[in-house]
Short mmCIF file of N, CA, C and O in Angstrom, two decimals:
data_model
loop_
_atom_site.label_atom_id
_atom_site.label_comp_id
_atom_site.label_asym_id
_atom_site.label_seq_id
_atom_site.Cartn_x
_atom_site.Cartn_y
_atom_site.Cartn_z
N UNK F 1 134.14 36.65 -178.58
CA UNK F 1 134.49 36.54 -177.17
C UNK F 1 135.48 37.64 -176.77
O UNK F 1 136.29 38.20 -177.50
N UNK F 2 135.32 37.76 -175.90
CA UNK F 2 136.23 38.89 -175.10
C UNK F 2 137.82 38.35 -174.71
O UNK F 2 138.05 37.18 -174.38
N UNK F 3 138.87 39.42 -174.80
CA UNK F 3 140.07 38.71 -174.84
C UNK F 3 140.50 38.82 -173.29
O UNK F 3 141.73 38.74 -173.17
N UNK F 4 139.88 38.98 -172.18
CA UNK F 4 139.93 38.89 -170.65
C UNK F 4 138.86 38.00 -169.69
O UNK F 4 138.71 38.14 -168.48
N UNK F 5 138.18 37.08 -170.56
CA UNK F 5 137.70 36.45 -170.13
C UNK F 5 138.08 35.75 -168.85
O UNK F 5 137.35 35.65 -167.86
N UNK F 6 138.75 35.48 -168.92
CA UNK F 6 139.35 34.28 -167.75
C UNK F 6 139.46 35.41 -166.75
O UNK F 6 139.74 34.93 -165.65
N UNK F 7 139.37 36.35 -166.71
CA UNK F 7 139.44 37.32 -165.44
C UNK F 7 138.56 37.76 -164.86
O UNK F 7 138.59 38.66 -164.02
N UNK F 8 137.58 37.12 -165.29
CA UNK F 8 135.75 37.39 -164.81
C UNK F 8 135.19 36.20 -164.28
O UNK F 8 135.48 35.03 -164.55
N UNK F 9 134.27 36.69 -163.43
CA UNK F 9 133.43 35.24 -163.30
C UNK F 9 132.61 34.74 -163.98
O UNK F 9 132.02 33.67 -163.84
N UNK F 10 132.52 35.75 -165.01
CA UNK F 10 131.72 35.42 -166.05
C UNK F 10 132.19 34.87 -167.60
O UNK F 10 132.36 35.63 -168.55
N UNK F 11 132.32 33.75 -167.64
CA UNK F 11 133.70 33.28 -168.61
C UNK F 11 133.30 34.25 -170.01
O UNK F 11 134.36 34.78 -170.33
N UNK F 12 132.67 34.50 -170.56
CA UNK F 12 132.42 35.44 -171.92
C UNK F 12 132.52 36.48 -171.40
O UNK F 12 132.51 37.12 -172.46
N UNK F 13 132.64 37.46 -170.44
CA UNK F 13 132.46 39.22 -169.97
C UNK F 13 134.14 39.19 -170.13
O UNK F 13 135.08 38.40 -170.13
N UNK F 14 133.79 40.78 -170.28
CA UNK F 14 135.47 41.64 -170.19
C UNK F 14 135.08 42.97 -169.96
O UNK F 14 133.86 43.14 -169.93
N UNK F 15 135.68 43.79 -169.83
CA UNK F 15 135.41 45.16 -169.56
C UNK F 15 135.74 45.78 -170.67
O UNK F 15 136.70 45.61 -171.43
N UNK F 16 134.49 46.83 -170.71
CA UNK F 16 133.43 47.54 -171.43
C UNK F 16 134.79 48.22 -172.74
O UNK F 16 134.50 48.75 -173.81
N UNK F 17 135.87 48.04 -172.35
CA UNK F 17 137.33 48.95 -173.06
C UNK F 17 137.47 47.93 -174.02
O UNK F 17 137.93 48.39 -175.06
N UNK F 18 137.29 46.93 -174.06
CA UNK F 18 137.95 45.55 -175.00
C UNK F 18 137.50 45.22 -176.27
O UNK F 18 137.93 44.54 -177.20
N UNK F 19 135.89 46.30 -175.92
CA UNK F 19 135.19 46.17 -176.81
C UNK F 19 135.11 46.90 -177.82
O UNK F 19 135.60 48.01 -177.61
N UNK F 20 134.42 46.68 -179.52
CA UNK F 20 134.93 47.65 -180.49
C UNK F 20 134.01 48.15 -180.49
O UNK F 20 132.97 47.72 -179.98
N UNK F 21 134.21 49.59 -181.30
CA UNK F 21 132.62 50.16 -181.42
C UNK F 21 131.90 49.91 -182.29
O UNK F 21 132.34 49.46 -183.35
N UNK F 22 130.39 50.16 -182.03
CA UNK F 22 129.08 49.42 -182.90
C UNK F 22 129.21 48.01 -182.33
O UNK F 22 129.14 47.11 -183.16
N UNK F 23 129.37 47.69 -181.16
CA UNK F 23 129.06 46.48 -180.76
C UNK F 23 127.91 46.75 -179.75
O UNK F 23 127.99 47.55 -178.82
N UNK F 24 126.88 45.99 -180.04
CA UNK F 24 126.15 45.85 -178.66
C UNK F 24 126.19 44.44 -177.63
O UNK F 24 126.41 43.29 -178.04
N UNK F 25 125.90 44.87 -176.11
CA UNK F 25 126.52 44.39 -175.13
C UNK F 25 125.72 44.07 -174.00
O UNK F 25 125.02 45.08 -173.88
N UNK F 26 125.42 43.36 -173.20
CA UNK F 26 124.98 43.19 -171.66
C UNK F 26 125.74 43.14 -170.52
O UNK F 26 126.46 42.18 -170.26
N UNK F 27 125.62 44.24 -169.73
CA UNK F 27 126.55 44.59 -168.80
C UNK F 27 126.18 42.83 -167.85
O UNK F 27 125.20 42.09 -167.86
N UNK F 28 127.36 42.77 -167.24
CA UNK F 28 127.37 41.22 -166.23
C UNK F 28 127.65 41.92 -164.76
O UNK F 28 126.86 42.06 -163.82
N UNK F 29 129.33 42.39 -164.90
CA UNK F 29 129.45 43.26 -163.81
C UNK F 29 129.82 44.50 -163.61
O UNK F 29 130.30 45.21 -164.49
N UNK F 30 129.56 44.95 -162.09
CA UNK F 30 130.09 46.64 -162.17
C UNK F 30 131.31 46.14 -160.99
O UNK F 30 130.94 45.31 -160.16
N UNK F 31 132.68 46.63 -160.92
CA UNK F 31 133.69 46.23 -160.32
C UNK F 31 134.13 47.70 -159.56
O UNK F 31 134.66 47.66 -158.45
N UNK F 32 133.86 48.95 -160.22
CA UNK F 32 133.53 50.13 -159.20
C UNK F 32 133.74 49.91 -157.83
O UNK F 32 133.56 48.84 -157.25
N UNK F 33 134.24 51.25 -157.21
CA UNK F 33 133.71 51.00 -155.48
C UNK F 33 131.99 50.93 -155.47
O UNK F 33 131.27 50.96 -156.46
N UNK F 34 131.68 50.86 -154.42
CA UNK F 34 130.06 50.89 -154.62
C UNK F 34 129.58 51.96 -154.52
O UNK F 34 128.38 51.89 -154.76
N UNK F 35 129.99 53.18 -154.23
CA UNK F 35 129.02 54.56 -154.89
C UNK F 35 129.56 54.33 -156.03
O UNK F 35 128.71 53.98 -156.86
N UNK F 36 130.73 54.37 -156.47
CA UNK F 36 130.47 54.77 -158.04
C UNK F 36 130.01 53.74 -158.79
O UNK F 36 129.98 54.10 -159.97
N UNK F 37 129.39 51.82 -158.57
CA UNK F 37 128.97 51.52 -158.91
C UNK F 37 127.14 51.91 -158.67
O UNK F 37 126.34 51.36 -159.42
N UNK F 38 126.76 52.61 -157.90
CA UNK F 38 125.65 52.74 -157.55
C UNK F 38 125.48 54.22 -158.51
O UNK F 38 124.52 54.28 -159.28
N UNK F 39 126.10 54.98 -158.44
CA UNK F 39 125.72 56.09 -159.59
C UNK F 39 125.67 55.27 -161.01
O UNK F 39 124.70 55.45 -161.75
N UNK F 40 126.48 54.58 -161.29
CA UNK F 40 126.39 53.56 -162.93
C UNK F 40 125.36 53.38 -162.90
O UNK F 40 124.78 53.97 -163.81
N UNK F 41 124.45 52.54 -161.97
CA UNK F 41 123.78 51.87 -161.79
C UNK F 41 122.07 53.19 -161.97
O UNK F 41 120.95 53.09 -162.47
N UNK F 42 122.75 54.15 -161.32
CA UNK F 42 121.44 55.29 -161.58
C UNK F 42 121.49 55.90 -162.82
O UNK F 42 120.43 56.38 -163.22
N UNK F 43 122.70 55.99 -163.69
CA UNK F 43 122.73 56.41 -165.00
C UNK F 43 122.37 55.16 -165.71
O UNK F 43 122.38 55.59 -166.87
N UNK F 44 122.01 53.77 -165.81
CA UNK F 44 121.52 53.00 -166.46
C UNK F 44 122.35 51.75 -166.99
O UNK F 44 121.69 50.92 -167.61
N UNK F 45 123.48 51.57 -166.84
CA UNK F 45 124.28 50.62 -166.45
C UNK F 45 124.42 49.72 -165.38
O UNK F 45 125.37 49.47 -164.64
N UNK F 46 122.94 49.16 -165.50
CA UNK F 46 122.66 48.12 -164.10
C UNK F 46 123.17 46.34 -165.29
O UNK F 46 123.22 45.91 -166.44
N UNK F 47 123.33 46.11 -164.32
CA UNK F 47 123.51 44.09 -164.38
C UNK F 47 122.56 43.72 -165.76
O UNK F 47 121.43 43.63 -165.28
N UNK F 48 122.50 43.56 -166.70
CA UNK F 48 122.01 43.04 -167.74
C UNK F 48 120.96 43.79 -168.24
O UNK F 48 119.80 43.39 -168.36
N UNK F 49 121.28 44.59 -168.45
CA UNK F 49 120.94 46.05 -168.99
C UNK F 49 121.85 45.81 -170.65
O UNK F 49 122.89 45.18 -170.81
N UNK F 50 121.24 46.35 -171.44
CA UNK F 50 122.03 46.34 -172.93
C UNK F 50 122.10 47.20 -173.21
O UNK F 50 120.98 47.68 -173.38
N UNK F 51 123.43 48.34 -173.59
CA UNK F 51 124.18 49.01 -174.02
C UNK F 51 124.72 48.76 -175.22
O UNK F 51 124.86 47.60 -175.62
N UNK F 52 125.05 49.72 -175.86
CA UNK F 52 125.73 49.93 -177.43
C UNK F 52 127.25 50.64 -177.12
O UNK F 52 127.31 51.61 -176.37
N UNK F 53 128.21 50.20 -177.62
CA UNK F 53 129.26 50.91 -177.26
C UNK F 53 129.31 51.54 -179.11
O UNK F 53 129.57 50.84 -180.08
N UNK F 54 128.92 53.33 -179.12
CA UNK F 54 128.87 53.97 -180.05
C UNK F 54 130.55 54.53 -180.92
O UNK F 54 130.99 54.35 -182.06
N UNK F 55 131.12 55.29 -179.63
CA UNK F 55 132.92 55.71 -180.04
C UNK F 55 133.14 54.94 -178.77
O UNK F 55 132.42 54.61 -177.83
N UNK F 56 135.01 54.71 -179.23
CA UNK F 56 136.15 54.43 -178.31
C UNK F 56 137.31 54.87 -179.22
O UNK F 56 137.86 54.56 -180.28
N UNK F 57 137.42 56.01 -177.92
CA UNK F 57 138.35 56.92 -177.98
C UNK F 57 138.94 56.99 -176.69
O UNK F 57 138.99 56.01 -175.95
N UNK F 58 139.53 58.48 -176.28
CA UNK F 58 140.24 58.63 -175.00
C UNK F 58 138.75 58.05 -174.53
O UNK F 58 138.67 56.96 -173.97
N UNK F 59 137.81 58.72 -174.76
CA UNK F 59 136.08 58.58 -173.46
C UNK F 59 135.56 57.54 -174.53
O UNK F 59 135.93 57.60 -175.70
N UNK F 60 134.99 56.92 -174.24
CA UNK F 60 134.03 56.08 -174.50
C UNK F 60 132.22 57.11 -174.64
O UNK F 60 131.73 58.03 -173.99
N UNK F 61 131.88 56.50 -175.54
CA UNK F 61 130.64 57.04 -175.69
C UNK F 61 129.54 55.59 -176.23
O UNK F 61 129.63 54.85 -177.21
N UNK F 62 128.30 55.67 -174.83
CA UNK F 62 127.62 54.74 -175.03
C UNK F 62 126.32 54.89 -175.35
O UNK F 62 125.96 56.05 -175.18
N UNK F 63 125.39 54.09 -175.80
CA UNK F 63 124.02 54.49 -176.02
C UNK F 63 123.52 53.36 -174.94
O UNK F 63 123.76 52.16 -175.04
N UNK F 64 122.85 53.91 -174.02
CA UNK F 64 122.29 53.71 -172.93
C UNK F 64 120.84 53.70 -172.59
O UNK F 64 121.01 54.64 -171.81
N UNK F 65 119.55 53.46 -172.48
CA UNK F 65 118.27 53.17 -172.67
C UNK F 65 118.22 54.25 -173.29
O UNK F 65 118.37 55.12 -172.44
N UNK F 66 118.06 54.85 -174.56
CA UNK F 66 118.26 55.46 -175.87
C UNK F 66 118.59 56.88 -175.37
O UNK F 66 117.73 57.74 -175.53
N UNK F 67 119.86 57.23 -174.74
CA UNK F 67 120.50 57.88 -174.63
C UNK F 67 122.03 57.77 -174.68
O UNK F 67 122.59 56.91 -174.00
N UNK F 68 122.81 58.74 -175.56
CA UNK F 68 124.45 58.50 -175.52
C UNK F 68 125.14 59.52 -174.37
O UNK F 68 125.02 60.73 -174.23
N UNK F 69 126.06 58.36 -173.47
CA UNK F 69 126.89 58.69 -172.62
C UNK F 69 127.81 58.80 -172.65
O UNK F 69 128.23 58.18 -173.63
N UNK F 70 128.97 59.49 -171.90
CA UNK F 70 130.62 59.65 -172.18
C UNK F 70 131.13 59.13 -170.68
O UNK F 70 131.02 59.61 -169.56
N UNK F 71 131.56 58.31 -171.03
CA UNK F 71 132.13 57.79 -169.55
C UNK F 71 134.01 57.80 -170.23
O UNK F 71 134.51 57.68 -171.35
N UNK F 72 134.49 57.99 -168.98
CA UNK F 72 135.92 57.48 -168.97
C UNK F 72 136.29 56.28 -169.48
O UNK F 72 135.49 55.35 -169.49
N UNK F 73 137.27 56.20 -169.85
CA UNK F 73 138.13 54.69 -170.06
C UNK F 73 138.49 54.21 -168.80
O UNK F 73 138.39 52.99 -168.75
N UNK F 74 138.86 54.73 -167.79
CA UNK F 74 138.87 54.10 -166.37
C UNK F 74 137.99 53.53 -165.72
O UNK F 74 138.03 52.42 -165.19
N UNK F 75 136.84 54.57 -165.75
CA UNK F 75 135.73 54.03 -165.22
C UNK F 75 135.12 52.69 -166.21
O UNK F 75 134.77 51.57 -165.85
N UNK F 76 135.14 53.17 -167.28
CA UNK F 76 134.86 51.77 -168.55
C UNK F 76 135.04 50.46 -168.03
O UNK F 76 134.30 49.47 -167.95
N UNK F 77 136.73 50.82 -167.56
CA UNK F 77 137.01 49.09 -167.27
C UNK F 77 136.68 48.30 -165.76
O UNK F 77 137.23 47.37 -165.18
N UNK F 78 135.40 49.22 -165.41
CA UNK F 78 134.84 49.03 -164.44
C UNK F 78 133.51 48.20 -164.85
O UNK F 78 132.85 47.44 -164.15
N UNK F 79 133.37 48.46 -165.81
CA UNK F 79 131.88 47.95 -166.61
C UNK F 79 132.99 46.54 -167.43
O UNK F 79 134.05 46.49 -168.06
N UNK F 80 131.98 45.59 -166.92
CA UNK F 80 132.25 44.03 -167.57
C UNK F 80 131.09 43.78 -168.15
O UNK F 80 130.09 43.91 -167.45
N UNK F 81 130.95 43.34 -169.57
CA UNK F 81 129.83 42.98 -170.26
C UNK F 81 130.73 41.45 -171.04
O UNK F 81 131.83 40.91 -171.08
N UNK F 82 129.14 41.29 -171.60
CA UNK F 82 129.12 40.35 -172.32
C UNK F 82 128.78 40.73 -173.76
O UNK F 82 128.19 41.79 -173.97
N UNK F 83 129.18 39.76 -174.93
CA UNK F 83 128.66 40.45 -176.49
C UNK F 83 127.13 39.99 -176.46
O UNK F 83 126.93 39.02 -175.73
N UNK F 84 126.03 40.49 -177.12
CA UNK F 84 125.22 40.31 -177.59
C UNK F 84 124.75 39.47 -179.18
O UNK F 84 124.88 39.89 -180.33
N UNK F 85 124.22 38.27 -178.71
CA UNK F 85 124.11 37.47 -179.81
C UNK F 85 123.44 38.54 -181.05
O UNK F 85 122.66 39.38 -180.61
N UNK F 86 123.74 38.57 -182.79
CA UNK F 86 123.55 39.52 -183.66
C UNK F 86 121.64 39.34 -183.76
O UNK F 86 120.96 40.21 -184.29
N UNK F 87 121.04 38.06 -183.14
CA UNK F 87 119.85 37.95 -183.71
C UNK F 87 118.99 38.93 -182.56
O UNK F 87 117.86 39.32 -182.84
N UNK F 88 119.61 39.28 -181.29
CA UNK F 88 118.91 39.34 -180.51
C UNK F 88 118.92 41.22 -180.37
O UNK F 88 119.95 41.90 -180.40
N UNK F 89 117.09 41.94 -180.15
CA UNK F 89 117.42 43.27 -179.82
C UNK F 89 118.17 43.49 -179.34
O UNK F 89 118.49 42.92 -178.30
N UNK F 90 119.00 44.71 -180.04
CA UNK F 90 119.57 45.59 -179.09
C UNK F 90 119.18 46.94 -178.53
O UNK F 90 118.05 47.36 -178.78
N UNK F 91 120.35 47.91 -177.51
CA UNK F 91 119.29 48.92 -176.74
C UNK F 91 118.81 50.16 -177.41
O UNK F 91 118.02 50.91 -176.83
#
């Protein structure tokens, strides 16, 4: 479980920073203004979409419908996911 839960409406989500790497994930929400949730949303970080969070570092680097991305840590904690159960594909 995520350690910001209670700050979501989604009681298991936290933002995308909380998380360790080699975890895979289902985005819940984007908290962005809405262009920059709408560009997320065109780079492949839509609403229950499954992502891999690969490094966390200063940037975050994600694997994204089988491509790796570098997003900010700011923007990161704009992305709220959920963990992905271990039985279930990941992206």
């Amino acid at each position: 479980n995520c350690a910001a839960a209670d700050a979501c409406r989604h009681p298991d989500a936290c933002p995308l920073t909380q998380i360790k790497a080699g975890t895979a994930v289902r985005v819940k929400q984007l908290t962005a203004a809405p262009e920059v949730a709408h560009r997320l949303r065109e780079l492949g970080f839509c609403e229950e979409q499954r992502i891999k969070l690969v490094r966390h570092e200063s940037n975050l680097i994600c694997q994204v419908c089988n491509v790796r991305l570098g997003i900010s840590a700011d923007l990161a904690r704009t992305i709220w996911v959920e963990p992905i159960p271990r039985l279930e594909p990941t992206a």
